[in-house]
Amino acid sequence: MDPESRGGAGESRPRERADAARNRRAILDATAALLAEHGAGAVTMERVAAAAGVGKGTVFHRFGSRAGLLDEMISEMARTLRQAVTDGPPPLGPGAPPGDRLRAFLDAFAHMIADNVELVTAYRSMPPHPQRDEMHAFWGAHLTALLAEVRPDLDAEIVGSLLLAPLGGDLLPQMVRAGQRERLFAAYRQVVDSILPR
Amino acid sequence: MDPESRGGAGESRPRERADAARNRRAILDATAALLAEHGAGAVTMERVAAAAGVGKGTVFHRFGSRAGLLDEMISEMARTLRQAVTDGPPPLGPGAPPGDRLRAFLDAFAHMIADNVELVTAYRSMPPHPQRDEMHAFWGAHLTALLAEVRPDLDAEIVGSLLLAPLGGDLLPQMVRAGQRERLFAAYRQVVDSILPR
């Protein structure tokens, strides 16, 4: 009997929650695998369900739609970096000098996008989402605060946006797909190093 | 009698060419005015024809489609900068030190996009065009050559692309529309100055 269809009484609840969490994880992992292996075109609710070993209804029940599923993938990706920034070990997390934190953040951001190129590309073609704005505001504030400490002579807010912008365009996906990931990271570091004093 | 409908004999030819050139100019100028005043949504073949004082058939005959018209607008915009780079006075044209040429080029490029925000935004949502690739290749080669002279320690090709990238995203149109044009130019100059030695 499907635990999700049971009444909510007594000891079945923890089991429901454990099943739900397991399903959620299986669906997100299956989506990630489909994206990595076959690109965004392969991500349909049917294929995700089949790859996760759950019913299609379960995927719809949890995520509402393909857009909802991709939203959750992006959120999880962004939450991981955000947590590392607010609570993780230095230099990404608190405790390191601002220049080191800034380098670590931009490097981690570039890697996050490169590791999720198919997801990010698919997500970009979707309609805007309030949660996306909130996330951008967080990255922007973090970058601005650090940059203002290290280079008080600059317009930290706009220079911060200019530094993030190249990671949001077509260049990064193109280079990652062409196997030039490391070359991109190295060139990006050269730009960042030019702006931050050693 | 419409000069375009005459047979091609004798002295009518220069007049045909003059009429054609005048119509072409009137159509392109009308398109620019519609874009600036009402945005890309206002650019329909009907409205362009009306604003240029020509028949709708003339606009179709010369440009084929709305996409063809916007293509020609972009080409003309890009040709102007390209000509200034190859044949114009220094520092944009030949003769100035490479660092000065680079600064002048990036500044001119940022101004070109900012002055044509509606056109560029409309153009970006159109399908790719071979001519666009050729133009990008020219900007890229110019930038790479100058950067390699001024900062031989950098990966000039990719750093050049990273420098142009922020001018291709949403940031510039957003700031121009929000009346923050000059602030954007100033911050962009701060980034460029950080990369180029004084």
Coordinates of C-alpha atoms in Angstrom, one line a residue:
Chain A
M1 CA 0.0 0.0 0.0
D2 CA 1.3 3.4 -0.9
P3 CA 2.2 5.2 2.3
E4 CA 1.1 8.5 0.9
S5 CA -2.5 7.3 0.5
R6 CA -2.8 6.3 4.2
G7 CA -4.7 8.3 6.8
G8 CA -2.3 10.5 8.8
A9 CA -2.6 8.7 12.2
G10 CA 0.2 7.8 14.6
E11 CA 3.4 6.0 13.6
S12 CA 2.8 6.2 9.8
R13 CA 3.8 9.9 9.8
P14 CA 7.6 9.6 10.1
R15 CA 7.5 6.9 7.5
E16 CA 5.5 9.1 5.2
R17 CA 8.0 11.9 5.6
A18 CA 10.9 9.5 5.0
D19 CA 9.3 8.2 1.9
A20 CA 8.5 11.7 0.7
A21 CA 12.1 12.9 1.3
R22 CA 13.4 9.8 -0.5
N23 CA 11.1 10.4 -3.5
R24 CA 12.0 14.0 -3.6
R25 CA 15.7 13.2 -3.6
A26 CA 15.3 10.5 -6.3
I27 CA 13.4 12.9 -8.5
L28 CA 15.9 15.7 -8.2
D29 CA 18.8 13.3 -8.7
A30 CA 17.1 11.8 -11.8
T31 CA 16.5 15.2 -13.2
A32 CA 20.2 16.1 -12.7
A33 CA 21.3 12.9 -14.4
L34 CA 18.9 13.5 -17.4
L35 CA 20.2 17.1 -17.7
A36 CA 23.8 16.1 -17.6
E37 CA 23.5 13.2 -20.0
H38 CA 20.9 14.4 -22.5
G39 CA 20.4 18.1 -22.0
A40 CA 17.3 20.1 -21.0
G41 CA 15.2 18.7 -23.9
A42 CA 15.3 15.3 -22.2
V43 CA 13.7 16.6 -19.0
T44 CA 10.0 15.7 -19.3
M45 CA 7.9 14.7 -16.3
E46 CA 7.5 11.2 -17.8
R47 CA 11.2 10.6 -18.2
V48 CA 12.0 12.0 -14.8
A49 CA 9.4 9.7 -13.2
A50 CA 10.8 6.7 -15.1
A51 CA 14.4 7.5 -14.2
A52 CA 13.5 8.1 -10.5
G53 CA 11.4 4.9 -10.3
V54 CA 8.3 6.8 -9.1
G55 CA 4.9 7.3 -10.7
K56 CA 4.4 10.3 -12.9
G57 CA 1.7 11.5 -10.5
T58 CA 4.2 11.7 -7.7
V59 CA 6.4 14.1 -9.8
F60 CA 3.4 16.3 -10.6
H61 CA 2.2 16.1 -7.0
R62 CA 5.6 17.3 -5.6
F63 CA 6.6 19.8 -8.2
G64 CA 3.5 20.9 -10.0
S65 CA 5.1 21.2 -13.5
R66 CA 8.4 20.9 -15.3
A67 CA 9.0 24.6 -14.5
G68 CA 8.4 23.9 -10.8
L69 CA 10.9 21.0 -11.0
L70 CA 13.6 23.2 -12.6
D71 CA 12.8 25.9 -10.1
E72 CA 13.5 23.5 -7.3
M73 CA 16.7 22.4 -8.9
I74 CA 17.9 26.0 -9.2
S75 CA 16.9 26.8 -5.7
E76 CA 18.8 23.8 -4.3
M77 CA 21.9 24.7 -6.3
A78 CA 21.7 28.3 -5.1
R79 CA 20.9 27.3 -1.4
T80 CA 24.1 25.2 -1.3
L81 CA 26.3 28.1 -2.3
R82 CA 24.4 30.5 -0.1
Q83 CA 24.9 28.3 2.9
A84 CA 28.6 27.9 2.2
V85 CA 28.8 31.7 2.1
T86 CA 26.9 32.4 5.3
D87 CA 27.9 29.4 7.4
G88 CA 30.7 27.5 5.7
P89 CA 34.4 27.5 6.4
P90 CA 36.6 30.4 5.1
P91 CA 37.6 31.6 2.6
L92 CA 34.1 31.3 1.2
G93 CA 32.4 31.5 4.6
P94 CA 33.0 34.2 7.2
G95 CA 36.4 34.7 8.8
A96 CA 38.8 35.3 5.8
P97 CA 39.9 38.7 4.6
P98 CA 37.4 40.3 2.3
G99 CA 39.6 40.0 -0.8
D100 CA 40.0 36.3 -0.2
R101 CA 36.3 35.9 0.4
L102 CA 35.5 37.7 -2.8
R103 CA 37.9 35.6 -4.9
A104 CA 36.5 32.4 -3.3
F105 CA 32.9 33.6 -4.0
L106 CA 33.4 34.5 -7.6
D107 CA 35.3 31.2 -8.2
A108 CA 32.6 29.2 -6.5
F109 CA 29.9 31.0 -8.5
A110 CA 31.7 30.3 -11.8
H111 CA 32.0 26.7 -10.8
M112 CA 28.3 26.5 -9.8
I113 CA 27.2 27.7 -13.2
A114 CA 29.7 25.5 -15.1
D115 CA 28.6 22.4 -13.1
N116 CA 25.0 23.2 -14.0
V117 CA 25.2 24.5 -17.5
E118 CA 22.2 22.6 -18.8
L119 CA 20.0 23.4 -15.9
V120 CA 21.0 27.1 -15.9
T121 CA 20.4 27.4 -19.7
A122 CA 17.0 25.7 -19.4
Y123 CA 16.1 27.9 -16.5
R124 CA 17.0 31.1 -18.3
S125 CA 14.5 30.5 -21.0
M126 CA 11.7 30.2 -18.4
P127 CA 9.6 33.2 -17.3
P128 CA 11.0 35.3 -14.4
H129 CA 10.4 34.0 -10.9
P130 CA 10.3 36.1 -7.7
Q131 CA 12.6 33.7 -5.9
R132 CA 15.2 34.3 -8.6
D133 CA 15.2 38.1 -7.8
E134 CA 15.6 37.4 -4.2
M135 CA 18.6 35.1 -4.9
H136 CA 20.2 37.7 -7.2
A137 CA 19.7 40.3 -4.5
F138 CA 21.6 38.1 -2.0
W139 CA 24.6 37.6 -4.4
G140 CA 24.6 41.3 -5.3
A141 CA 24.6 42.4 -1.6
H142 CA 27.4 39.9 -0.7
L143 CA 29.5 41.0 -3.6
T144 CA 28.9 44.7 -3.0
A145 CA 29.8 44.5 0.7
L146 CA 33.1 42.7 0.0
L147 CA 34.1 44.9 -2.9
A148 CA 33.4 48.1 -1.0
E149 CA 35.8 46.9 1.6
V150 CA 38.6 45.9 -0.8
R151 CA 38.2 48.7 -3.4
P152 CA 36.4 51.6 -1.7
D153 CA 37.4 53.7 -4.8
L154 CA 35.0 51.7 -7.0
D155 CA 31.2 51.9 -7.5
A156 CA 31.0 48.5 -5.7
E157 CA 27.4 47.8 -6.6
I158 CA 27.7 48.3 -10.4
V159 CA 31.2 46.9 -10.7
G160 CA 30.0 43.8 -8.7
S161 CA 27.2 43.4 -11.3
L162 CA 29.7 43.9 -14.2
L163 CA 31.8 41.1 -12.6
L164 CA 29.0 38.7 -12.4
A165 CA 27.5 39.5 -15.8
P166 CA 30.0 37.4 -17.9
L167 CA 28.9 34.3 -15.9
G168 CA 25.3 34.9 -17.0
G169 CA 25.7 35.1 -20.7
D170 CA 26.4 32.6 -23.5
L171 CA 30.2 32.5 -23.2
L172 CA 30.3 30.2 -20.2
P173 CA 27.9 27.5 -21.6
Q174 CA 29.7 27.7 -25.0
M175 CA 33.1 27.2 -23.4
V176 CA 32.0 24.5 -21.0
R177 CA 30.4 22.6 -23.9
A178 CA 33.6 23.0 -26.0
G179 CA 35.6 21.5 -23.2
Q180 CA 37.3 24.8 -22.3
R181 CA 36.0 25.0 -18.7
E182 CA 39.4 25.4 -17.1
R183 CA 40.5 28.0 -19.6
L184 CA 37.4 30.1 -18.8
F185 CA 38.0 29.8 -15.0
A186 CA 41.6 30.9 -15.5
A187 CA 40.7 33.9 -17.6
Y188 CA 38.0 34.9 -15.2
R189 CA 40.5 34.7 -12.4
Q190 CA 42.7 37.1 -14.3
V191 CA 39.9 39.6 -14.6
V192 CA 39.1 39.3 -10.9
D193 CA 42.8 39.5 -9.9
S194 CA 43.1 42.7 -12.0
I195 CA 40.4 44.3 -10.0
L196 CA 41.4 43.1 -6.5
P197 CA 44.7 44.3 -5.1
R198 CA 47.0 41.5 -4.0
Chain B
M1 CA 5.0 58.4 -62.3
D2 CA 7.0 56.3 -59.8
P3 CA 10.6 56.3 -60.9
E4 CA 11.0 52.8 -59.7
S5 CA 8.4 51.5 -62.2
R6 CA 10.1 53.1 -65.3
G7 CA 12.1 51.1 -67.8
G8 CA 15.9 51.4 -67.1
A9 CA 16.9 53.6 -70.0
G10 CA 19.3 56.5 -70.0
E11 CA 19.2 59.4 -67.7
S12 CA 16.5 58.0 -65.3
R13 CA 19.1 55.7 -63.7
P14 CA 20.8 58.3 -61.5
R15 CA 17.4 59.6 -60.4
E16 CA 16.2 56.1 -59.5
R17 CA 19.3 55.6 -57.4
A18 CA 18.9 58.9 -55.7
D19 CA 15.2 58.1 -55.0
A20 CA 16.1 54.6 -53.7
A21 CA 18.8 56.0 -51.4
R22 CA 16.4 58.7 -50.1
N23 CA 13.7 56.1 -49.4
R24 CA 16.2 53.8 -47.7
R25 CA 17.4 56.6 -45.5
A26 CA 13.8 57.7 -44.7
I27 CA 12.8 54.1 -43.8
L28 CA 15.9 53.6 -41.5
D29 CA 15.4 57.0 -39.8
A30 CA 11.7 56.3 -39.3
T31 CA 12.6 53.0 -37.7
A32 CA 15.1 54.6 -35.4
A33 CA 12.6 57.2 -34.3
L34 CA 9.9 54.6 -33.7
L35 CA 12.3 52.5 -31.7
A36 CA 13.5 55.4 -29.6
E37 CA 10.0 56.8 -28.9
H38 CA 7.8 53.7 -28.6
G39 CA 10.2 50.7 -28.3
A40 CA 10.5 47.6 -30.5
G41 CA 6.9 46.7 -30.3
A42 CA 6.0 49.8 -32.3
V43 CA 8.2 48.7 -35.2
T44 CA 5.8 47.1 -37.7
M45 CA 6.2 47.4 -41.5
E46 CA 3.0 49.5 -41.6
R47 CA 4.0 52.0 -39.0
V48 CA 7.5 52.3 -40.5
A49 CA 6.1 53.0 -44.0
A50 CA 3.7 55.6 -42.6
A51 CA 6.4 57.3 -40.6
A52 CA 8.8 57.3 -43.6
G53 CA 6.1 58.6 -46.0
V54 CA 6.5 55.7 -48.4
G55 CA 4.3 52.8 -49.4
K56 CA 4.3 49.6 -47.3
G57 CA 5.3 47.8 -50.5
T58 CA 8.5 49.9 -50.7
V59 CA 9.5 48.8 -47.2
F60 CA 8.9 45.1 -48.0
H61 CA 10.7 45.5 -51.4
R62 CA 13.8 47.0 -49.8
F63 CA 14.1 45.0 -46.6
G64 CA 12.0 41.8 -47.1
S65 CA 10.7 41.6 -43.5
R66 CA 10.8 43.3 -40.1
A67 CA 13.7 41.0 -39.3
G68 CA 15.5 42.2 -42.5
L69 CA 14.9 45.8 -41.5
L70 CA 16.3 45.3 -38.0
D71 CA 19.2 43.5 -39.5
E72 CA 20.0 46.4 -41.7
M73 CA 19.7 48.8 -38.7
I74 CA 22.2 46.7 -36.7
S75 CA 24.5 46.4 -39.6
E76 CA 24.6 50.1 -40.2
M77 CA 25.2 50.7 -36.5
A78 CA 28.1 48.2 -36.4
R79 CA 29.6 49.5 -39.7
T80 CA 29.8 53.0 -38.3
L81 CA 31.9 51.8 -35.3
R82 CA 33.9 49.4 -37.5
Q83 CA 34.8 52.2 -39.9
A84 CA 35.8 54.5 -37.0
V85 CA 38.1 51.7 -35.7
T86 CA 39.8 50.9 -39.0
D87 CA 39.9 54.4 -40.7
G88 CA 38.9 57.0 -38.1
P89 CA 41.0 59.4 -36.1
P90 CA 42.9 58.1 -33.0
P91 CA 42.4 57.0 -30.3
L92 CA 39.6 54.9 -31.7
G93 CA 41.3 54.6 -35.1
P94 CA 44.9 53.7 -35.8
G95 CA 47.8 55.7 -34.5
A96 CA 47.3 55.8 -30.7
P97 CA 49.0 53.6 -28.2
P98 CA 47.2 50.2 -27.8
G99 CA 45.9 50.9 -24.3
D100 CA 44.3 54.2 -25.4
R101 CA 42.8 52.4 -28.4
L102 CA 41.4 49.7 -26.2
R103 CA 39.8 52.2 -23.8
A104 CA 38.4 54.2 -26.7
F105 CA 37.0 51.1 -28.3
L106 CA 35.3 49.7 -25.2
D107 CA 33.9 53.1 -24.4
A108 CA 32.6 53.5 -27.9
F109 CA 31.1 50.0 -27.9
A110 CA 29.3 50.7 -24.6
H111 CA 27.9 54.0 -26.0
M112 CA 26.9 52.3 -29.2
I113 CA 24.8 49.7 -27.3
A114 CA 23.4 52.3 -24.9
D115 CA 22.4 54.6 -27.8
N116 CA 20.6 51.7 -29.4
V117 CA 19.2 49.8 -26.5
E118 CA 15.7 49.2 -28.0
L119 CA 17.2 48.0 -31.3
V120 CA 19.8 45.8 -29.7
T121 CA 17.1 44.3 -27.4
A122 CA 14.8 43.6 -30.3
Y123 CA 17.6 42.1 -32.3
R124 CA 18.7 39.8 -29.6
S125 CA 15.4 38.0 -29.6
M126 CA 15.7 37.3 -33.3
P127 CA 17.2 34.1 -34.7
P128 CA 21.0 34.2 -35.2
H129 CA 22.3 35.7 -38.4
P130 CA 25.7 34.8 -40.1
Q131 CA 26.4 38.5 -40.4
R132 CA 26.2 38.9 -36.6
D133 CA 28.9 36.2 -36.2
E134 CA 31.2 38.0 -38.7
M135 CA 30.8 41.3 -36.8
H136 CA 31.4 39.6 -33.4
A137 CA 34.6 38.0 -34.9
F138 CA 35.8 41.5 -35.9
W139 CA 35.2 43.0 -32.5
G140 CA 36.8 40.0 -30.9
A141 CA 39.9 40.1 -33.1
H142 CA 40.4 43.8 -32.5
L143 CA 40.1 43.5 -28.8
T144 CA 42.3 40.4 -28.6
A145 CA 45.1 42.1 -30.6
L146 CA 45.1 45.2 -28.5
L147 CA 44.8 43.4 -25.2
A148 CA 47.7 41.0 -26.1
E149 CA 49.9 44.1 -26.6
V150 CA 49.0 45.8 -23.4
R151 CA 48.7 42.8 -21.1
P152 CA 50.7 39.9 -22.6
D153 CA 50.3 38.1 -19.3
L154 CA 46.6 37.6 -19.9
D155 CA 44.6 35.1 -22.0
A156 CA 43.7 38.0 -24.3
E157 CA 41.0 36.2 -26.3
I158 CA 39.0 35.1 -23.4
V159 CA 39.6 38.1 -21.2
G160 CA 38.5 40.2 -24.2
S161 CA 35.2 38.2 -24.4
L162 CA 34.8 38.6 -20.6
L163 CA 35.2 42.3 -21.0
L164 CA 32.6 42.6 -23.7
A165 CA 30.1 40.2 -22.1
P166 CA 28.6 42.7 -19.6
L167 CA 27.6 44.9 -22.5
G168 CA 25.6 42.1 -24.0
G169 CA 23.4 41.2 -21.0
D170 CA 20.4 42.7 -19.3
L171 CA 22.3 45.1 -17.1
L172 CA 23.0 47.8 -19.6
P173 CA 19.4 48.1 -21.0
Q174 CA 18.1 48.1 -17.4
M175 CA 20.4 50.9 -16.3
V176 CA 19.8 52.9 -19.5
R177 CA 16.1 52.6 -19.0
A178 CA 16.5 53.6 -15.4
G179 CA 18.4 56.8 -16.4
Q180 CA 21.7 55.4 -15.0
R181 CA 23.6 55.5 -18.3
E182 CA 26.5 57.6 -17.1
R183 CA 26.8 55.6 -13.9
L184 CA 27.1 52.4 -15.9
F185 CA 29.8 54.0 -18.2
A186 CA 31.8 55.1 -15.2
A187 CA 31.7 51.7 -13.5
Y188 CA 32.6 50.0 -16.7
R189 CA 35.6 52.4 -17.1
Q190 CA 36.6 51.4 -13.6
V191 CA 36.7 47.7 -14.6
V192 CA 38.6 48.5 -17.8
D193 CA 41.1 50.7 -16.0
S194 CA 41.7 48.0 -13.5
I195 CA 42.7 45.7 -16.3
L196 CA 44.8 48.1 -18.3
P197 CA 47.9 49.5 -16.8
R198 CA 48.1 53.3 -16.8

